[in-house]
């Protein structure tokens, strides 16, 4: 490797490798055989060609902010870090696209084009650190994906080093003849190759933005308001929710905004677009909120106030560290209409395991982030947190939802895949992987469970769902 | 087949089969071995299982409105017509989705949910006849896809009979763990299985719609206005363009609206959304139009006037029949900024072959529909029309665009795939097909060209593009 990409670009001493033993998912860890830092596509290709020839497994990695273990070397793989490939290569304002290297940081793109009035829409909470390459791998979402869509809706083209080492270019325009290769590569969690260049859509900044917070005594009233806002035909740019425990966390964290600690829930509702129509939309939102017994509503009086609300919300995960030694982030999706039922079930799971669960949601699109609080120093609690998380995902699947909205499957949810796919459906997907990654050297042992008894699981789920509906 | 799905559900006499010798693409034809009309998923599965066992190739077909020959039995395949599976199975207003059978007609969905204030967004010009199953196969677009996206952005779940006869269900929510199977199936032109049930997103009808037409002396001024409208940060619901020859066609057709015949081009610009902001947006549009020497602008004064403009536009292809015995529809995509250059090249191609070419565009997303007028009674003209169409697609590819926006590859553009893909990229796609369709019995001989000399084509294109850019 040192011969191929330079002596300085390879880590191989155990003490250096330790820093790469996991990504943002810390339950399972593994030390890589080496970490390499290629400087360009040709070096990625040369390194991969070598590893392909010698049957050495490897894993691409961005900033390591992933939450499902996708970049963790469970079995001593070589990690290919893309952080040196961190350039903004081109911006084409007329055709509204930008070309970046995979290690380019998400927020830097919006910052780089802001003065011209443009931005990049997908905004994961980790956007100040995470890379666009990593976003493509996980098909990352964010608070504003309700209106603007997730990463896959913004990727126009990719350059990819196949697991064989060959370099291919895919896409370039919204629609493409043949099969949707961009779609299948986006969100493939590094199992189909190493993305080395990304063309993304950039958007004109909306003329106006208006933001309100609605404070509720009862979380169910807040849930009902979410459903009714969407049913009223308003598509907010963002529609976020935090429950009582989450509010306790964010108000104890670095960015408190003064939410009362006794609230059942807070909603953050943002609309954007042409200035002329915005206040009318906000008035409609407020009307719905009031119908559902809101305690208080506040409209952001300044850009700074809005920024404070978002800093508070976007650092919610980390803020849990102030009220609990450890926490596990989950990521389920449900039909919006089942939100009150699912919240009640999450409450039961919390009681069953004796673990507090804070709920932070992209409520508008039914994407839950239960934060399961535990103390890893107490024997058994980490294990219980994992089991509780899996039970929450099972509830999501039972309600006709799914097991991940934006964090990916990675290592964490491999077994939970059985909640939503039959053995045969999993086999089809493994077949797709083999088209790109025949020898399974590229991020092996991720996403898919080992073959097992999933017909029974599906049957169980069907029964549970029938029961829930008939109740 | 008669034993499997009933005597009445199988056509096998030559005179009956003749009606199925082509779809909306009439250049290549073929008589199927039989046409079968299954009534439900189980019958599709039983028929496919039988054909799989006996190695009989087969082709799914909706309304037969496709424009690239995707449903044509070139080599005596069995056609599986889905027209009997034409029910609306369920509408879930709360979670905004509807479940339809593949033979359900596109426009009927919007009509069925209209009184509740909802509609289905993708609106191909053939929407009064085409089926949603066919739309999924071709990833159909339409005039309003600029703002709302094409079919793939509205498909939430599929039931599919695999080419082996097995029934699988895929998706159900916007994001899904594992690979994006919905994405790869949508637009796969019937080569990965037979879709037997579709869950689609339904949208709340916008509160207001405003529509203007802008009449231009010079087509290049109209092109520049298109670029500037988008650059101004307005995303119209639709942004359509017709050139002088297209105007001659529609004004000679069944739905004339009185466009002056000497116009260089007409733009149809529509905005929708919250009522309060709309007139402001239209005013901005008009300001841009005026900056580019518009001769006249008209704003629709009534729902009826708007409907007349759309009937005129949506019947543009058929209207060409009034000014030419035959015509060939092409479907290329280009970056918006290259529109004036590409129009000039299309004009040169028209002169070279001595064939008139009318241009109808979804201008906002750079999707061209050159209509090549010819007379099949004159020896050689049909052949020339095909060659001219292929040259237009080559120009699109040279400009960094692509060879189909919404009509698919089918039979028509198999060889043109070389303009945009290398041999290796085509092989990857054939590999993907094999995951679903190992024996290639399901719609064989479509989409992909036979292996050949495409490295040279790519090199040629790269040279041409460099030259165009440096000029």
PDB file of C-alpha atoms in Angstrom, chain A residues 38-235:
ATOM      1  CA  UNK A  38      -5.752   8.040  -1.263  1.00  0.00           C
ATOM      2  CA  UNK A  39      -5.438  11.521  -2.772  1.00  0.00           C
ATOM      3  CA  UNK A  40      -7.384  10.978  -5.980  1.00  0.00           C
ATOM      4  CA  UNK A  41      -9.465   8.556  -8.032  1.00  0.00           C
ATOM      5  CA  UNK A  42      -6.409   6.969  -9.618  1.00  0.00           C
ATOM      6  CA  UNK A  43      -4.970   6.110  -6.188  1.00  0.00           C
ATOM      7  CA  UNK A  44      -8.289   4.648  -5.042  1.00  0.00           C
ATOM      8  CA  UNK A  45      -8.381   2.587  -8.210  1.00  0.00           C
ATOM      9  CA  UNK A  46      -4.782   1.413  -7.820  1.00  0.00           C
ATOM     10  CA  UNK A  47      -5.299   0.439  -4.175  1.00  0.00           C
ATOM     11  CA  UNK A  48      -8.563  -1.365  -4.895  1.00  0.00           C
ATOM     12  CA  UNK A  49      -7.077  -3.165  -7.903  1.00  0.00           C
ATOM     13  CA  UNK A  50      -4.287  -4.432  -5.650  1.00  0.00           C
ATOM     14  CA  UNK A  51      -6.668  -5.562  -2.903  1.00  0.00           C
ATOM     15  CA  UNK A  52      -8.983  -7.183  -5.430  1.00  0.00           C
ATOM     16  CA  UNK A  53      -6.082  -9.133  -6.868  1.00  0.00           C
ATOM     17  CA  UNK A  54      -4.936 -10.298  -3.433  1.00  0.00           C
ATOM     18  CA  UNK A  55      -8.477 -10.873  -2.077  1.00  0.00           C
ATOM     19  CA  UNK A  56      -8.071  -8.330   0.722  1.00  0.00           C
ATOM     20  CA  UNK A  57     -11.423  -6.966   1.941  1.00  0.00           C
ATOM     21  CA  UNK A  58     -11.811  -3.181   2.265  1.00  0.00           C
ATOM     22  CA  UNK A  59     -14.279  -0.544   3.486  1.00  0.00           C
ATOM     23  CA  UNK A  60     -14.807   3.055   2.345  1.00  0.00           C
ATOM     24  CA  UNK A  61     -15.118   5.683   5.080  1.00  0.00           C
ATOM     25  CA  UNK A  62     -16.023   9.359   5.149  1.00  0.00           C
ATOM     26  CA  UNK A  63     -16.053  11.360   8.374  1.00  0.00           C
ATOM     27  CA  UNK A  64     -17.043   8.357  10.496  1.00  0.00           C
ATOM     28  CA  UNK A  65     -20.284   9.969  11.666  1.00  0.00           C
ATOM     29  CA  UNK A  66     -22.454   7.053  10.499  1.00  0.00           C
ATOM     30  CA  UNK A  67     -24.885   5.658  13.077  1.00  0.00           C
ATOM     31  CA  UNK A  68     -25.234   2.024  12.020  1.00  0.00           C
ATOM     32  CA  UNK A  69     -21.628   0.802  11.864  1.00  0.00           C
ATOM     33  CA  UNK A  70     -21.319   0.855   8.073  1.00  0.00           C
ATOM     34  CA  UNK A  71     -17.680   2.001   8.200  1.00  0.00           C
ATOM     35  CA  UNK A  72     -16.557  -0.353  10.975  1.00  0.00           C
ATOM     36  CA  UNK A  73     -13.951  -3.039  10.163  1.00  0.00           C
ATOM     37  CA  UNK A  74     -15.508  -5.889  12.106  1.00  0.00           C
ATOM     38  CA  UNK A  75     -13.120  -8.464  10.667  1.00  0.00           C
ATOM     39  CA  UNK A  76      -9.882  -6.587  10.138  1.00  0.00           C
ATOM     40  CA  UNK A  77     -10.654  -5.116   6.719  1.00  0.00           C
ATOM     41  CA  UNK A  78      -8.592  -2.271   5.238  1.00  0.00           C
ATOM     42  CA  UNK A  79     -10.302   1.110   5.627  1.00  0.00           C
ATOM     43  CA  UNK A  80     -10.121   3.480   2.657  1.00  0.00           C
ATOM     44  CA  UNK A  81     -10.560   6.945   4.145  1.00  0.00           C
ATOM     45  CA  UNK A  82     -11.733   9.523   1.621  1.00  0.00           C
ATOM     46  CA  UNK A  83     -10.975  12.572   3.776  1.00  0.00           C
ATOM     47  CA  UNK A  84      -8.111  13.786   1.594  1.00  0.00           C
ATOM     48  CA  UNK A  85     -10.413  13.884  -1.425  1.00  0.00           C
ATOM     49  CA  UNK A  86     -12.188  16.927  -0.048  1.00  0.00           C
ATOM     50  CA  UNK A  87     -12.427  19.410  -2.909  1.00  0.00           C
ATOM     51  CA  UNK A  88     -15.299  21.283  -4.472  1.00  0.00           C
ATOM     52  CA  UNK A  89     -14.444  20.645  -8.132  1.00  0.00           C
ATOM     53  CA  UNK A  90     -17.050  22.696  -9.989  1.00  0.00           C
ATOM     54  CA  UNK A  91     -20.219  24.725  -9.560  1.00  0.00           C
ATOM     55  CA  UNK A  92     -22.523  25.237 -12.554  1.00  0.00           C
ATOM     56  CA  UNK A  93     -25.093  27.795 -11.404  1.00  0.00           C
ATOM     57  CA  UNK A  94     -26.878  27.946 -14.752  1.00  0.00           C
ATOM     58  CA  UNK A  95     -27.660  24.232 -14.770  1.00  0.00           C
ATOM     59  CA  UNK A  96     -27.836  24.127 -10.974  1.00  0.00           C
ATOM     60  CA  UNK A  97     -25.301  21.505 -10.140  1.00  0.00           C
ATOM     61  CA  UNK A  98     -22.058  21.125  -8.247  1.00  0.00           C
ATOM     62  CA  UNK A  99     -19.324  18.507  -8.476  1.00  0.00           C
ATOM     63  CA  UNK A 100     -17.586  17.453  -5.255  1.00  0.00           C
ATOM     64  CA  UNK A 101     -15.106  14.864  -4.098  1.00  0.00           C
ATOM     65  CA  UNK A 102     -16.478  12.340  -1.601  1.00  0.00           C
ATOM     66  CA  UNK A 103     -14.620  13.782   1.392  1.00  0.00           C
ATOM     67  CA  UNK A 104     -16.137  17.249   0.913  1.00  0.00           C
ATOM     68  CA  UNK A 105     -18.119  18.210   4.016  1.00  0.00           C
ATOM     69  CA  UNK A 106     -21.882  18.604   3.577  1.00  0.00           C
ATOM     70  CA  UNK A 107     -22.261  22.046   5.162  1.00  0.00           C
ATOM     71  CA  UNK A 108     -19.274  23.442   3.267  1.00  0.00           C
ATOM     72  CA  UNK A 109     -21.174  23.065   0.021  1.00  0.00           C
ATOM     73  CA  UNK A 110     -24.008  25.334   1.140  1.00  0.00           C
ATOM     74  CA  UNK A 111     -21.487  27.740   2.626  1.00  0.00           C
ATOM     75  CA  UNK A 112     -19.492  27.836  -0.613  1.00  0.00           C
ATOM     76  CA  UNK A 113     -22.463  28.774  -2.797  1.00  0.00           C
ATOM     77  CA  UNK A 114     -24.432  30.842  -0.308  1.00  0.00           C
ATOM     78  CA  UNK A 115     -23.296  34.266  -1.508  1.00  0.00           C
ATOM     79  CA  UNK A 116     -24.673  33.456  -4.958  1.00  0.00           C
ATOM     80  CA  UNK A 117     -28.008  32.593  -3.367  1.00  0.00           C
ATOM     81  CA  UNK A 118     -27.797  28.795  -3.605  1.00  0.00           C
ATOM     82  CA  UNK A 119     -27.673  25.883  -1.166  1.00  0.00           C
ATOM     83  CA  UNK A 120     -27.545  22.090  -0.983  1.00  0.00           C
ATOM     84  CA  UNK A 121     -30.760  20.720   0.507  1.00  0.00           C
ATOM     85  CA  UNK A 122     -30.018  17.455   2.395  1.00  0.00           C
ATOM     86  CA  UNK A 123     -29.104  18.519   5.926  1.00  0.00           C
ATOM     87  CA  UNK A 124     -28.325  15.661   8.305  1.00  0.00           C
ATOM     88  CA  UNK A 125     -27.829  16.810  11.888  1.00  0.00           C
ATOM     89  CA  UNK A 126     -24.139  15.952  11.514  1.00  0.00           C
ATOM     90  CA  UNK A 127     -23.817  18.214   8.477  1.00  0.00           C
ATOM     91  CA  UNK A 128     -20.974  20.261   9.954  1.00  0.00           C
ATOM     92  CA  UNK A 129     -18.817  17.104  10.022  1.00  0.00           C
ATOM     93  CA  UNK A 130     -20.222  14.477   7.681  1.00  0.00           C
ATOM     94  CA  UNK A 131     -19.065  14.112   4.078  1.00  0.00           C
ATOM     95  CA  UNK A 132     -21.170  14.062   0.938  1.00  0.00           C
ATOM     96  CA  UNK A 133     -19.572  10.720   0.020  1.00  0.00           C
ATOM     97  CA  UNK A 134     -20.846   9.292   3.299  1.00  0.00           C
ATOM     98  CA  UNK A 135     -24.246  10.885   2.657  1.00  0.00           C
ATOM     99  CA  UNK A 136     -24.410   9.062  -0.684  1.00  0.00           C
ATOM    100  CA  UNK A 137     -23.423   5.776   0.971  1.00  0.00           C
ATOM    101  CA  UNK A 138     -26.187   6.032   3.566  1.00  0.00           C
ATOM    102  CA  UNK A 139     -28.728   7.989   1.474  1.00  0.00           C
ATOM    103  CA  UNK A 140     -28.699  10.523   4.301  1.00  0.00           C
ATOM    104  CA  UNK A 141     -31.763  12.532   5.233  1.00  0.00           C
ATOM    105  CA  UNK A 142     -32.230  15.505   7.512  1.00  0.00           C
ATOM    106  CA  UNK A 143     -34.780  17.865   8.981  1.00  0.00           C
ATOM    107  CA  UNK A 144     -35.635  19.507   5.663  1.00  0.00           C
ATOM    108  CA  UNK A 145     -36.079  16.279   3.700  1.00  0.00           C
ATOM    109  CA  UNK A 146     -39.831  16.362   4.272  1.00  0.00           C
ATOM    110  CA  UNK A 147     -40.165  18.936   1.521  1.00  0.00           C
ATOM    111  CA  UNK A 148     -36.902  18.512  -0.369  1.00  0.00           C
ATOM    112  CA  UNK A 149     -36.269  14.761  -0.347  1.00  0.00           C
ATOM    113  CA  UNK A 150     -33.279  12.738   0.829  1.00  0.00           C
ATOM    114  CA  UNK A 151     -29.819  12.458  -0.741  1.00  0.00           C
ATOM    115  CA  UNK A 152     -30.941  10.199  -3.580  1.00  0.00           C
ATOM    116  CA  UNK A 153     -33.216  12.992  -4.831  1.00  0.00           C
ATOM    117  CA  UNK A 154     -30.213  15.305  -5.181  1.00  0.00           C
ATOM    118  CA  UNK A 155     -27.540  13.073  -6.708  1.00  0.00           C
ATOM    119  CA  UNK A 156     -27.241  13.618 -10.460  1.00  0.00           C
ATOM    120  CA  UNK A 157     -24.088  11.685 -11.238  1.00  0.00           C
ATOM    121  CA  UNK A 158     -21.324   9.573  -9.712  1.00  0.00           C
ATOM    122  CA  UNK A 159     -17.822   8.493 -10.490  1.00  0.00           C
ATOM    123  CA  UNK A 160     -17.262   5.111  -8.923  1.00  0.00           C
ATOM    124  CA  UNK A 161     -14.328   2.774  -8.462  1.00  0.00           C
ATOM    125  CA  UNK A 162     -15.819  -0.691  -8.809  1.00  0.00           C
ATOM    126  CA  UNK A 163     -14.654  -3.405  -6.387  1.00  0.00           C
ATOM    127  CA  UNK A 164     -12.523  -4.696  -9.269  1.00  0.00           C
ATOM    128  CA  UNK A 165     -10.648  -1.369  -9.407  1.00  0.00           C
ATOM    129  CA  UNK A 166     -12.230  -0.159 -12.650  1.00  0.00           C
ATOM    130  CA  UNK A 167     -13.444   3.432 -12.824  1.00  0.00           C
ATOM    131  CA  UNK A 168     -16.960   4.101 -14.184  1.00  0.00           C
ATOM    132  CA  UNK A 169     -19.130   7.196 -14.471  1.00  0.00           C
ATOM    133  CA  UNK A 170     -22.877   7.006 -13.973  1.00  0.00           C
ATOM    134  CA  UNK A 171     -25.718   9.437 -14.546  1.00  0.00           C
ATOM    135  CA  UNK A 172     -25.404  13.150 -15.028  1.00  0.00           C
ATOM    136  CA  UNK A 173     -29.055  14.062 -15.599  1.00  0.00           C
ATOM    137  CA  UNK A 174     -32.283  13.466 -13.662  1.00  0.00           C
ATOM    138  CA  UNK A 175     -33.528  10.674 -15.893  1.00  0.00           C
ATOM    139  CA  UNK A 176     -31.379   8.110 -17.615  1.00  0.00           C
ATOM    140  CA  UNK A 177     -31.962   5.313 -20.103  1.00  0.00           C
ATOM    141  CA  UNK A 178     -31.583   1.754 -18.881  1.00  0.00           C
ATOM    142  CA  UNK A 179     -31.826   0.897 -15.213  1.00  0.00           C
ATOM    143  CA  UNK A 180     -31.617   3.396 -12.372  1.00  0.00           C
ATOM    144  CA  UNK A 181     -27.991   2.760 -11.405  1.00  0.00           C
ATOM    145  CA  UNK A 182     -27.710   6.030  -9.496  1.00  0.00           C
ATOM    146  CA  UNK A 183     -30.653   5.004  -7.371  1.00  0.00           C
ATOM    147  CA  UNK A 184     -29.277   1.592  -6.516  1.00  0.00           C
ATOM    148  CA  UNK A 185     -25.796   2.922  -5.739  1.00  0.00           C
ATOM    149  CA  UNK A 186     -27.104   5.710  -3.510  1.00  0.00           C
ATOM    150  CA  UNK A 187     -27.749   4.169  -0.105  1.00  0.00           C
ATOM    151  CA  UNK A 188     -25.850   0.965  -0.931  1.00  0.00           C
ATOM    152  CA  UNK A 189     -23.700   1.589   2.157  1.00  0.00           C
ATOM    153  CA  UNK A 190     -20.366   1.121   0.438  1.00  0.00           C
ATOM    154  CA  UNK A 191     -21.136  -2.401  -0.740  1.00  0.00           C
ATOM    155  CA  UNK A 192     -21.024  -1.713  -4.474  1.00  0.00           C
ATOM    156  CA  UNK A 193     -17.867   0.310  -4.861  1.00  0.00           C
ATOM    157  CA  UNK A 194     -16.073   3.472  -3.769  1.00  0.00           C
ATOM    158  CA  UNK A 195     -17.656   6.734  -4.878  1.00  0.00           C
ATOM    159  CA  UNK A 196     -14.880   9.120  -5.931  1.00  0.00           C
ATOM    160  CA  UNK A 197     -16.817  12.056  -7.377  1.00  0.00           C
ATOM    161  CA  UNK A 198     -20.390  13.230  -6.950  1.00  0.00           C
ATOM    162  CA  UNK A 199     -22.505  15.613  -9.013  1.00  0.00           C
ATOM    163  CA  UNK A 200     -25.336  17.036  -6.928  1.00  0.00           C
ATOM    164  CA  UNK A 201     -28.278  19.314  -7.556  1.00  0.00           C
ATOM    165  CA  UNK A 202     -28.045  22.738  -5.926  1.00  0.00           C
ATOM    166  CA  UNK A 203     -31.128  24.808  -5.142  1.00  0.00           C
ATOM    167  CA  UNK A 204     -31.854  28.513  -5.109  1.00  0.00           C
ATOM    168  CA  UNK A 205     -32.350  29.641  -1.508  1.00  0.00           C
ATOM    169  CA  UNK A 206     -36.029  30.247  -0.781  1.00  0.00           C
ATOM    170  CA  UNK A 207     -37.049  33.892  -0.816  1.00  0.00           C
ATOM    171  CA  UNK A 208     -38.486  33.625   2.676  1.00  0.00           C
ATOM    172  CA  UNK A 209     -38.465  31.267   5.674  1.00  0.00           C
ATOM    173  CA  UNK A 210     -40.804  31.365   8.641  1.00  0.00           C
ATOM    174  CA  UNK A 211     -40.463  29.177  11.693  1.00  0.00           C
ATOM    175  CA  UNK A 212     -42.702  28.500  14.662  1.00  0.00           C
ATOM    176  CA  UNK A 213     -42.447  26.312  17.735  1.00  0.00           C
ATOM    177  CA  UNK A 214     -45.608  24.896  19.275  1.00  0.00           C
ATOM    178  CA  UNK A 215     -45.448  23.763  22.901  1.00  0.00           C
ATOM    179  CA  UNK A 216     -47.786  20.950  23.977  1.00  0.00           C
ATOM    180  CA  UNK A 217     -48.770  19.474  27.307  1.00  0.00           C
ATOM    181  CA  UNK A 218     -49.679  16.189  25.692  1.00  0.00           C
ATOM    182  CA  UNK A 219     -47.523  14.384  23.153  1.00  0.00           C
ATOM    183  CA  UNK A 220     -50.628  12.872  21.538  1.00  0.00           C
ATOM    184  CA  UNK A 221     -52.044  16.303  20.792  1.00  0.00           C
ATOM    185  CA  UNK A 222     -48.743  17.158  19.107  1.00  0.00           C
ATOM    186  CA  UNK A 223     -48.921  13.930  17.056  1.00  0.00           C
ATOM    187  CA  UNK A 224     -52.437  14.737  15.960  1.00  0.00           C
ATOM    188  CA  UNK A 225     -51.356  18.240  14.949  1.00  0.00           C
ATOM    189  CA  UNK A 226     -48.619  16.741  12.752  1.00  0.00           C
ATOM    190  CA  UNK A 227     -51.169  14.607  10.892  1.00  0.00           C
ATOM    191  CA  UNK A 228     -53.546  17.521  10.479  1.00  0.00           C
ATOM    192  CA  UNK A 229     -50.907  19.949   9.203  1.00  0.00           C
ATOM    193  CA  UNK A 230     -50.054  17.525   6.398  1.00  0.00           C
ATOM    194  CA  UNK A 231     -53.731  16.731   5.805  1.00  0.00           C
ATOM    195  CA  UNK A 232     -54.402  20.463   5.405  1.00  0.00           C
ATOM    196  CA  UNK A 233     -52.260  20.399   2.279  1.00  0.00           C
ATOM    197  CA  UNK A 234     -49.327  22.296   3.758  1.00  0.00           C
ATOM    198  CA  UNK A 235     -45.914  20.785   3.012  1.00  0.00           C
TER     199      UNK A 235
END
